[in-house]
Short mmCIF file of C-alpha atoms in Angstrom, two decimals:
data_model
loop_
_atom_site.label_atom_id
_atom_site.label_comp_id
_atom_site.label_asym_id
_atom_site.label_seq_id
_atom_site.Cartn_x
_atom_site.Cartn_y
_atom_site.Cartn_z
CA MET T 1 0.00 0.00 0.00
CA THR T 2 1.36 3.41 -0.92
CA HIS T 3 1.28 6.20 1.63
CA PRO T 4 -0.51 9.38 0.58
CA ALA T 5 1.19 12.76 0.74
CA PRO T 6 0.33 14.68 3.92
CA LEU T 7 -2.44 17.24 3.80
CA PHE T 8 -0.45 19.66 5.94
CA ASP T 9 2.71 19.94 8.02
CA VAL T 10 2.55 19.23 11.75
CA PRO T 11 4.87 20.45 14.52
CA VAL T 12 7.96 18.36 15.10
CA ALA T 13 10.20 18.13 18.14
CA PRO T 14 13.34 20.30 18.08
CA VAL T 15 16.67 18.59 17.44
CA ILE T 16 18.78 18.67 20.62
CA PRO T 17 22.34 19.98 20.30
CA VAL T 18 25.14 17.53 21.13
CA ILE T 19 28.33 18.90 22.66
CA GLY T 20 31.22 18.53 20.22
CA GLU T 21 29.01 17.60 17.25
CA SER T 22 27.65 19.62 14.33
CA GLN T 23 24.63 17.32 14.06
CA GLY T 24 21.93 17.11 16.71
CA PHE T 25 19.87 14.42 18.42
CA PRO T 26 16.38 13.97 16.91
CA VAL T 27 13.70 12.96 19.40
CA HIS T 28 11.36 10.01 19.01
CA ARG T 29 9.67 9.58 22.41
CA ILE T 30 9.91 10.94 25.95
CA PHE T 31 9.53 8.53 28.87
CA CYS T 32 9.54 9.81 32.46
CA VAL T 33 10.17 7.78 35.61
CA GLY T 34 7.95 8.66 38.54
CA ARG T 35 8.95 8.84 42.22
CA ASN T 36 12.56 7.77 41.75
CA TYR T 37 13.87 9.69 44.77
CA ALA T 38 12.44 8.60 48.13
CA ALA T 39 12.48 12.12 49.61
CA HIS T 40 10.46 13.50 46.70
CA ALA T 41 7.93 10.69 46.98
CA ALA T 42 7.57 11.50 50.67
CA GLU T 43 7.11 15.24 50.11
CA MET T 44 4.29 14.45 47.67
CA GLY T 45 2.64 12.17 50.25
CA ASN T 46 3.43 8.93 48.44
CA ALA T 47 4.94 5.69 49.68
CA VAL T 48 8.01 4.45 47.83
CA ASP T 49 7.30 1.43 45.65
CA ARG T 50 10.52 -0.56 45.25
CA THR T 51 8.95 -3.45 43.33
CA ALA T 52 9.34 -1.82 39.90
CA PRO T 53 9.67 1.64 38.34
CA PHE T 54 6.60 3.28 36.81
CA TYR T 55 6.39 5.71 33.92
CA PHE T 56 4.44 8.44 32.23
CA ASN T 57 5.02 10.10 28.87
CA LYS T 58 5.41 13.59 27.51
CA PRO T 59 4.88 14.60 23.89
CA PRO T 60 8.12 15.21 21.95
CA THR T 61 6.64 18.53 20.83
CA GLY T 62 6.72 19.54 24.51
CA LEU T 63 10.51 19.86 24.33
CA LEU T 64 12.11 23.24 25.00
CA LEU T 65 15.83 23.83 24.49
CA ASN T 66 18.35 25.43 26.82
CA GLY T 67 18.27 29.23 26.98
CA SER T 68 14.60 29.48 26.04
CA THR T 69 11.79 31.40 27.68
CA MET T 70 8.89 29.18 28.69
CA PRO T 71 5.53 30.97 28.69
CA TYR T 72 3.67 30.27 31.91
CA PRO T 73 1.46 27.34 30.85
CA PRO T 74 -2.28 27.74 30.36
CA GLY T 75 -4.91 26.21 32.63
CA THR T 76 -2.85 26.24 35.83
CA SER T 77 -2.02 28.48 38.76
CA ASP T 78 0.52 26.04 40.26
CA CYS T 79 3.27 25.13 37.77
CA HIS T 80 6.19 23.34 39.45
CA HIS T 81 9.86 22.73 38.58
CA GLU T 82 11.39 19.22 38.73
CA ILE T 83 15.12 18.90 37.92
CA GLU T 84 16.19 15.57 36.39
CA LEU T 85 18.97 13.61 34.71
CA VAL T 86 17.96 12.72 31.16
CA ILE T 87 19.16 9.58 29.34
CA ALA T 88 19.38 9.78 25.54
CA ILE T 89 19.09 6.39 23.85
CA GLY T 90 21.33 5.80 20.84
CA ALA T 91 20.77 2.17 19.82
CA PRO T 92 17.78 -0.18 19.52
CA ALA T 93 17.05 -2.51 22.42
CA PHE T 94 14.30 -4.89 23.46
CA ARG T 95 14.45 -6.90 26.70
CA ILE T 96 18.04 -5.87 27.26
CA ALA T 97 19.84 -7.20 30.34
CA GLU T 98 20.88 -4.77 33.07
CA ASP T 99 24.57 -5.49 32.56
CA ALA T 100 24.28 -4.43 28.91
CA ALA T 101 21.78 -1.59 29.32
CA GLU T 102 24.25 1.29 29.48
CA SER T 103 25.76 0.19 26.16
CA ILE T 104 22.75 1.69 24.31
CA VAL T 105 23.08 5.14 25.91
CA TYR T 106 24.09 7.86 23.47
CA GLY T 107 24.49 10.51 26.14
CA TYR T 108 23.08 12.45 29.07
CA ALA T 109 21.58 15.88 29.69
CA VAL T 110 20.03 18.06 32.37
CA GLY T 111 16.25 18.24 32.13
CA LEU T 112 13.26 19.92 33.73
CA ASP T 113 9.97 18.06 34.04
CA MET T 114 7.60 21.01 34.35
CA THR T 115 4.31 20.04 35.97
CA ARG T 116 0.89 21.63 36.27
CA ARG T 117 0.65 20.39 39.84
CA ASP T 118 -2.95 21.43 40.42
CA LEU T 119 -4.13 19.54 37.33
CA GLN T 120 -2.00 16.53 38.24
CA GLN T 121 -3.53 16.47 41.73
CA VAL T 122 -7.07 16.59 40.34
CA ALA T 123 -6.23 13.64 38.10
CA LYS T 124 -4.67 11.70 40.98
CA ASP T 125 -7.68 12.34 43.22
CA LYS T 126 -10.01 11.01 40.52
CA GLY T 127 -7.80 8.07 39.56
CA ARG T 128 -7.25 9.49 36.08
CA PRO T 129 -4.11 9.68 33.93
CA TRP T 130 -1.65 12.53 34.55
CA ASP T 131 -1.48 13.73 30.94
CA MET T 132 -2.99 17.17 31.52
CA GLY T 133 -0.61 17.82 34.39
CA LYS T 134 2.54 16.51 32.73
CA GLY T 135 2.28 16.74 28.95
CA PHE T 136 2.02 20.28 27.59
CA GLU T 137 4.04 22.69 25.44
CA GLY T 138 7.33 23.48 27.17
CA SER T 139 6.91 20.76 29.78
CA ALA T 140 10.14 18.91 28.86
CA ILE T 141 13.11 21.27 29.01
CA ILE T 142 16.58 19.97 28.16
CA SER T 143 20.24 21.03 27.92
CA ALA T 144 22.62 20.00 25.19
CA ILE T 145 23.54 16.32 25.33
CA THR T 146 26.94 15.19 26.57
CA LYS T 147 28.01 11.93 24.94
CA ALA T 148 28.22 8.85 27.15
CA ALA T 149 31.96 8.53 26.50
CA ASP T 150 32.41 11.83 28.36
CA PHE T 151 30.06 11.27 31.30
CA THR T 152 29.26 8.37 33.61
CA PRO T 153 26.47 8.71 36.22
CA ASP T 154 27.94 7.90 39.63
CA THR T 155 27.62 10.07 42.74
CA GLN T 156 27.14 13.44 41.05
CA ARG T 157 25.19 16.27 42.62
CA ILE T 158 21.97 17.43 40.95
CA ALA T 159 20.53 20.82 41.91
CA LEU T 160 18.12 23.53 40.83
CA ALA T 161 18.15 27.21 41.77
CA VAL T 162 15.32 29.69 41.23
CA ASN T 163 16.46 33.33 41.02
CA GLY T 164 19.77 32.31 42.59
CA GLU T 165 18.22 30.47 45.55
CA THR T 166 18.81 26.71 45.68
CA LYS T 167 15.52 24.83 45.81
CA GLN T 168 16.38 21.23 44.94
CA VAL T 169 19.50 19.24 45.81
CA GLY T 170 20.24 15.54 45.52
CA HIS T 171 22.84 13.04 44.40
CA PHE T 172 22.61 10.09 42.04
CA THR T 173 23.25 7.84 45.03
CA ASP T 174 19.70 8.81 46.10
CA LEU T 175 18.13 7.25 42.99
CA ILE T 176 15.87 4.30 43.78
CA TRP T 177 16.35 2.84 40.28
CA SER T 178 19.73 3.08 38.57
CA VAL T 179 20.27 4.03 34.93
CA ALA T 180 20.81 0.37 33.98
CA GLU T 181 17.74 -0.79 35.91
CA MET T 182 15.49 1.82 34.31
CA ILE T 183 16.63 1.06 30.77
CA SER T 184 16.41 -2.70 31.23
CA HIS T 185 12.96 -2.56 32.82
CA LEU T 186 11.52 -0.14 30.26
CA SER T 187 12.83 -2.32 27.42
CA ARG T 188 10.59 -5.16 28.59
CA TYR T 189 7.57 -3.12 27.49
CA TYR T 190 8.88 -1.10 24.53
CA HIS T 191 11.26 -1.56 21.66
CA LEU T 192 13.60 1.27 22.62
CA THR T 193 15.02 3.12 19.63
CA PRO T 194 17.57 5.84 18.92
CA GLY T 195 15.92 9.17 19.70
CA ASP T 196 14.16 8.02 22.87
CA LEU T 197 14.67 10.09 26.02
CA ILE T 198 14.22 8.94 29.61
CA TYR T 199 13.69 11.58 32.31
CA THR T 200 14.83 9.80 35.47
CA GLY T 201 12.98 11.44 38.36
CA THR T 202 13.52 14.43 40.63
CA PRO T 203 14.90 14.99 44.14
CA SER T 204 12.89 16.72 46.82
CA GLY T 205 12.29 20.46 46.93
CA VAL T 206 9.92 20.85 43.99
CA GLY T 207 7.89 24.01 44.03
CA PRO T 208 6.01 26.66 42.08
CA VAL T 209 7.37 29.09 39.52
CA VAL T 210 5.99 32.46 38.41
CA ALA T 211 6.56 34.72 35.43
CA GLY T 212 9.97 36.36 35.61
CA ASP T 213 11.68 33.49 37.43
CA VAL T 214 15.07 32.31 36.17
CA LEU T 215 15.73 28.59 36.68
CA VAL T 216 19.26 27.17 36.66
CA GLY T 217 19.72 23.39 36.75
CA GLU T 218 23.10 21.78 37.32
CA ILE T 219 24.55 18.29 37.25
CA GLU T 220 28.31 17.96 37.71
CA GLY T 221 29.87 17.21 34.32
CA LEU T 222 26.91 18.23 32.14
CA GLU T 223 25.95 21.51 30.48
CA THR T 224 24.16 23.86 32.87
CA LEU T 225 20.49 24.37 32.03
CA GLU T 226 19.04 27.88 32.27
CA ILE T 227 15.56 29.05 31.30
CA LYS T 228 13.25 31.94 32.11
CA ILE T 229 9.54 31.75 32.87
CA GLY T 230 7.63 34.20 30.71
CA PRO T 231 4.15 35.63 31.18
CA ALA T 232 1.13 33.52 30.35
CA GLU T 233 0.01 33.70 26.73
#
């Protein structure tokens, strides 16, 4: 069967810069790991489930690159910051073993999982999916990618400051699920492909942002992420 020509163009995800490369990283899918730091789970009133990771998704068109201004999102009065390590997948994998999982990583970046917390809470209270709270334009912010050959997750510090005041601090030693465990587990349910991103969870200290705020996210060894919150559209 032949495929018809498209009726119109649709938005596509931006290509993420890669440090040291002239070509960028095209994005296929965005997976996010929930409650992967015990202190964050506790601050949100949730028990830590250590039986298996769980996930939600963001649309690739929700990506926003480093240095951008994010308009305050519509439909919310309680948008929160969540600083995260992001894994960029660079090779196909299905049911990959933990001891081989890191071999498919192309690189790593600093990310922000922006969340319409009020809408997420309504969904949680009603037992509904989190899509409205998690998946919107500008909800997945990301720095340039550092290739895996130049960065290995270990005990690094992860932190976020808002207007120069540190709000979130953690270390990778606080992660409930390691990079290898997350990749291996996720690959049981999806054929992972080059272009997939995995946002790996946030430490405690999440909180609201307002128009005019400047957010600076840092992970030792990766490009610093800086964005500004603009007025609502």
